[in-house]
Amino acid sequence: MTGDALDRIIQEDIAKGLVPCFVCATLGTTSSGAVDDIPAVADVAAKHGMWTHIDAAYAGSCMVLPELRHHLAGVDKVDSIDFNPHKGLLVNFDMSAMYVRDRAPLVRALTLNPEFLRNAATDAGAVTDYKDWQVPLGRRFRALKLWLVLRTYGAEGIRGYMRHHMGLAADFEAWVEADERFEVCADRHFGLVCFRLRGAPDAANAELLERLNATGKTFLTGTSLDGKFTLRLAVGGTNTGAVHVAECWQLICEEAEAVLKEAAGAN
């Protein structure tokens, strides 16, 4: 998403009599790990008095690395941001963290205080009552598992773990780029590499994905980028190491060769 594109769509909505009120930018899209132009999006949203949210579900955990925090440019202009520590931050499913610049609008929209829910501490403002931050009144105690990870690994331990995964993804990307049979389909910002068989039809790439997953030795997913079927390799498993990524690449090469030979024979 760019600021110009957003502004154009907002103007179109206003012309239709609509009242745009919310925009969600993405830091690390699911399909390719792309990052929206957050500073420009936030500026346009502010011009129209809209709430700006950042969905950093996947890539938010990567922001523990100082060398990746340039992707947070413009975050000081937004109203809220969320990310999922269970995606790459050593926390088991499920856990999402949300931050808001000003909780007052959120609380005003969601507060529900029938007599049976009122209590002196909340009425006096002595506690933050999180039932007023969400639709359900209750929530599980998810904070403990994140606290345990922080206490066990520490900041540098977590950064080392994350850098290890980023490095493995970079290695895989380099192997893909060096092999003329393949092409990288999107810029790699984090631990996700998008690739496909160069010049091959979607059916061949889809078949490659099916063959890989059918081996039971690896698991990849697919997506569509620029109208083309694309394979996705995400490095993020807790125990994933260099040997696993190397074995996966070897398997990809073997299955790709089989797919290409079948295609050549059919022609």
Coordinates of C-alpha atoms in Angstrom, one line a residue:
M1 CA 0.0 0.0 0.0
T2 CA 1.3 3.5 -0.9
G3 CA 0.1 6.8 0.3
D4 CA -1.0 7.9 -3.2
A5 CA -3.1 4.8 -3.8
L6 CA -4.7 5.1 -0.4
D7 CA -5.6 8.8 -0.9
R8 CA -7.1 8.0 -4.2
I9 CA -9.3 5.3 -2.8
I10 CA -10.4 7.5 0.1
Q11 CA -11.4 10.3 -2.2
E12 CA -13.4 7.8 -4.3
D13 CA -15.2 6.6 -1.1
I14 CA -15.9 10.1 0.0
A15 CA -17.4 10.9 -3.4
K16 CA -19.7 7.9 -2.9
G17 CA -21.0 9.4 0.3
L18 CA -19.0 7.0 2.5
V19 CA -17.0 8.0 5.6
P20 CA -13.6 6.3 5.7
C21 CA -12.6 5.9 9.4
F22 CA -10.0 3.1 9.6
V23 CA -6.9 2.0 7.6
C24 CA -4.7 -1.0 8.3
A25 CA -1.2 -1.1 7.0
T26 CA 0.9 -4.3 7.0
L27 CA 4.4 -4.8 8.2
G28 CA 5.2 -8.2 6.7
T29 CA 2.4 -9.5 4.5
T30 CA 1.4 -13.1 4.8
S31 CA 2.0 -13.9 1.1
S32 CA 5.4 -12.3 0.6
G33 CA 6.6 -10.5 3.7
A34 CA 6.1 -7.1 2.0
V35 CA 6.0 -3.9 4.0
D36 CA 3.6 -1.1 3.2
D37 CA 4.7 2.5 3.0
I38 CA 3.7 3.2 6.6
P39 CA 4.9 6.8 6.9
A40 CA 2.9 7.9 3.8
V41 CA -0.1 5.8 4.8
A42 CA -0.2 7.3 8.2
D43 CA 0.1 10.9 6.8
V44 CA -2.8 10.3 4.5
A45 CA -5.0 8.7 7.2
A46 CA -4.2 11.6 9.5
K47 CA -5.3 14.1 6.9
H48 CA -8.7 12.4 6.8
G49 CA -9.0 11.9 10.5
M50 CA -8.8 8.1 10.3
W51 CA -7.5 5.6 12.8
T52 CA -4.3 3.9 11.5
H53 CA -3.4 0.4 12.6
I54 CA -0.4 -1.7 11.7
D55 CA -0.8 -5.4 11.3
A56 CA 2.7 -6.8 12.1
A57 CA 1.5 -10.3 13.0
Y58 CA 4.4 -12.0 11.4
A59 CA 7.2 -9.5 11.1
G60 CA 6.6 -7.7 14.4
S61 CA 8.7 -10.3 16.2
C62 CA 11.6 -9.6 13.9
M63 CA 11.7 -6.1 15.3
V64 CA 13.8 -7.4 18.2
L65 CA 16.7 -7.0 15.8
P66 CA 18.0 -3.4 15.6
E67 CA 19.1 -4.0 12.0
L68 CA 15.5 -4.5 11.0
R69 CA 13.9 -1.7 12.9
H70 CA 14.0 0.7 9.9
H71 CA 10.8 -1.1 8.8
L72 CA 9.2 0.6 11.8
A73 CA 9.6 4.0 10.2
G74 CA 6.3 5.9 10.7
V75 CA 5.1 3.8 13.6
D76 CA 5.2 7.0 15.8
K77 CA 2.3 8.3 13.6
V78 CA -0.1 5.4 14.0
D79 CA -2.8 4.7 16.5
S80 CA -2.3 1.0 17.2
I81 CA -0.1 -1.9 16.2
D82 CA -0.3 -5.7 16.9
F83 CA 2.1 -8.6 16.4
N84 CA 2.1 -12.3 17.3
P85 CA 4.9 -13.5 19.5
H86 CA 3.9 -17.1 18.6
K87 CA 5.2 -16.4 15.1
G88 CA 9.0 -16.7 15.5
L89 CA 9.5 -15.4 19.1
L90 CA 9.6 -18.9 20.8
V91 CA 6.2 -18.5 22.3
N92 CA 3.7 -21.3 21.6
F93 CA 0.3 -20.7 20.1
D94 CA -1.6 -18.6 20.7
M95 CA -0.5 -15.1 21.7
S96 CA -1.0 -11.7 20.2
A97 CA 0.2 -8.4 21.6
M98 CA -1.5 -5.1 20.8
Y99 CA -0.3 -1.6 21.6
V100 CA -2.4 1.6 21.4
R101 CA -1.3 5.2 21.5
D102 CA -4.4 6.4 23.4
R103 CA -6.6 3.8 25.0
A104 CA -9.4 6.2 25.7
P105 CA -11.2 5.8 22.3
L106 CA -10.9 2.0 22.5
V107 CA -12.2 1.9 26.1
R108 CA -15.1 4.2 25.2
A109 CA -16.1 2.0 22.3
L110 CA -16.0 -1.3 24.2
T111 CA -16.8 -0.5 27.8
L112 CA -19.7 -2.5 29.2
N113 CA -20.5 -2.0 32.9
P114 CA -23.7 -3.6 34.1
E115 CA -24.0 -3.8 37.9
F116 CA -22.7 -7.4 38.1
L117 CA -19.4 -6.4 36.4
R118 CA -18.7 -3.2 38.4
N119 CA -16.1 -3.2 41.1
A120 CA -14.5 -0.5 43.3
A121 CA -11.0 -0.9 41.8
T122 CA -12.2 -0.4 38.2
D123 CA -14.5 2.5 39.1
A124 CA -11.7 4.2 40.9
G125 CA -9.2 3.8 38.0
A126 CA -6.9 1.8 40.2
V127 CA -6.6 -1.1 37.7
T128 CA -6.7 -1.4 33.9
D129 CA -9.7 -3.6 33.2
Y130 CA -8.9 -5.3 29.9
K131 CA -12.5 -6.4 29.4
D132 CA -12.9 -2.9 28.1
W133 CA -10.2 -3.5 25.4
Q134 CA -11.8 -6.3 23.6
V135 CA -15.1 -7.9 22.6
P136 CA -15.0 -10.9 24.9
L137 CA -15.1 -10.1 28.6
G138 CA -12.6 -12.7 29.6
R139 CA -9.2 -13.8 28.4
R140 CA -6.7 -16.6 29.0
F141 CA -3.5 -15.9 31.0
R142 CA -1.2 -15.7 28.0
A143 CA 1.4 -13.4 29.5
L144 CA 3.2 -16.1 31.5
K145 CA 4.6 -17.9 28.5
L146 CA 6.1 -14.7 27.0
W147 CA 7.6 -13.8 30.4
L148 CA 9.2 -17.2 30.6
V149 CA 10.8 -16.9 27.2
L150 CA 12.1 -13.4 28.1
R151 CA 13.5 -14.7 31.4
T152 CA 15.0 -17.9 29.8
Y153 CA 16.6 -16.5 26.7
G154 CA 17.1 -12.8 27.5
A155 CA 17.2 -10.1 24.9
E156 CA 20.5 -11.2 23.4
G157 CA 19.5 -14.8 23.3
I158 CA 16.3 -14.0 21.5
R159 CA 18.2 -11.8 19.0
G160 CA 20.7 -14.6 18.4
Y161 CA 17.9 -17.0 17.7
M162 CA 16.2 -14.6 15.3
R163 CA 19.4 -13.8 13.5
H164 CA 20.0 -17.5 13.0
H165 CA 16.7 -17.9 11.3
M166 CA 17.2 -14.8 9.1
G167 CA 20.6 -16.2 8.1
L168 CA 19.1 -19.5 7.1
A169 CA 16.6 -17.8 5.0
A170 CA 19.3 -15.7 3.4
D171 CA 21.3 -18.9 2.6
F172 CA 18.2 -20.4 0.9
E173 CA 17.6 -17.3 -1.1
A174 CA 21.2 -17.3 -2.3
W175 CA 20.8 -21.0 -3.4
V176 CA 17.7 -20.1 -5.4
E177 CA 19.3 -17.1 -7.0
A178 CA 22.3 -19.2 -8.1
D179 CA 20.2 -21.9 -9.7
E180 CA 19.0 -21.0 -13.2
R181 CA 16.0 -23.3 -12.9
F182 CA 14.5 -21.0 -10.2
E183 CA 13.7 -17.4 -9.6
V184 CA 13.1 -15.4 -6.4
C185 CA 9.7 -13.7 -6.7
A186 CA 9.8 -11.1 -4.0
D187 CA 12.3 -9.1 -2.0
R188 CA 13.2 -11.0 1.2
H189 CA 13.0 -8.8 4.3
F190 CA 12.6 -11.5 7.0
G191 CA 12.6 -15.3 7.2
L192 CA 10.3 -15.9 4.2
V193 CA 11.5 -16.7 0.7
C194 CA 9.1 -16.7 -2.3
F195 CA 10.3 -18.6 -5.4
R196 CA 9.2 -20.6 -8.4
L197 CA 10.4 -22.5 -11.4
R198 CA 11.6 -19.9 -13.8
G199 CA 9.4 -19.7 -16.9
A200 CA 7.3 -22.7 -15.9
P201 CA 3.5 -22.6 -15.9
D202 CA 1.5 -22.4 -12.7
A203 CA 0.6 -26.0 -13.0
A204 CA 4.2 -27.1 -12.9
N205 CA 4.9 -25.0 -9.8
A206 CA 1.8 -26.3 -8.1
E207 CA 2.8 -29.8 -8.9
L208 CA 6.3 -29.1 -7.4
L209 CA 4.6 -28.0 -4.2
E210 CA 2.4 -31.1 -4.0
R211 CA 5.3 -33.4 -4.6
L212 CA 7.4 -31.7 -1.9
N213 CA 4.7 -31.9 0.7
A214 CA 3.9 -35.5 -0.2
T215 CA 7.3 -36.6 0.8
G216 CA 6.5 -35.8 4.4
K217 CA 10.1 -34.5 4.8
T218 CA 9.2 -30.8 4.5
F219 CA 6.2 -28.5 4.3
L220 CA 5.9 -25.5 2.1
T221 CA 2.9 -23.4 1.1
G222 CA 1.9 -21.5 -2.0
T223 CA 0.5 -18.1 -2.9
S224 CA -0.1 -16.0 -5.9
L225 CA 2.2 -13.0 -6.6
D226 CA 1.7 -10.9 -9.7
G227 CA -0.8 -13.4 -10.9
K228 CA 1.7 -16.3 -10.8
F229 CA 1.7 -19.3 -8.5
T230 CA 4.6 -19.1 -6.1
L231 CA 6.1 -21.4 -3.5
R232 CA 6.8 -20.1 0.0
L233 CA 9.6 -21.3 2.3
A234 CA 9.4 -19.8 5.8
V235 CA 12.2 -20.4 8.3
G236 CA 10.7 -20.2 11.8
G237 CA 10.6 -23.6 13.5
T238 CA 12.0 -23.6 17.0
N239 CA 14.5 -26.3 16.2
T240 CA 15.1 -25.6 12.5
G241 CA 18.9 -25.6 11.8
A242 CA 21.2 -25.3 8.8
V243 CA 21.0 -29.0 8.1
H244 CA 17.2 -28.9 7.7
V245 CA 17.3 -26.0 5.3
A246 CA 20.0 -27.6 3.3
E247 CA 18.1 -30.9 3.1
C248 CA 15.0 -29.1 2.1
W249 CA 16.9 -27.4 -0.7
Q250 CA 18.3 -30.7 -1.9
L251 CA 14.8 -32.2 -1.9
I252 CA 13.4 -29.2 -3.9
C253 CA 16.1 -29.6 -6.5
E254 CA 15.3 -33.3 -6.9
E255 CA 11.6 -32.9 -7.2
A256 CA 12.0 -29.9 -9.5
E257 CA 14.2 -32.0 -11.8
A258 CA 11.4 -34.6 -11.9
V259 CA 8.8 -32.0 -12.7
L260 CA 10.8 -30.5 -15.4
K261 CA 11.6 -33.8 -17.0
E262 CA 7.9 -34.8 -17.0
A263 CA 7.0 -31.4 -18.6
A264 CA 9.7 -31.9 -21.3
G265 CA 8.4 -35.4 -22.0
A266 CA 4.9 -34.2 -22.3
N267 CA 6.0 -31.7 -25.0

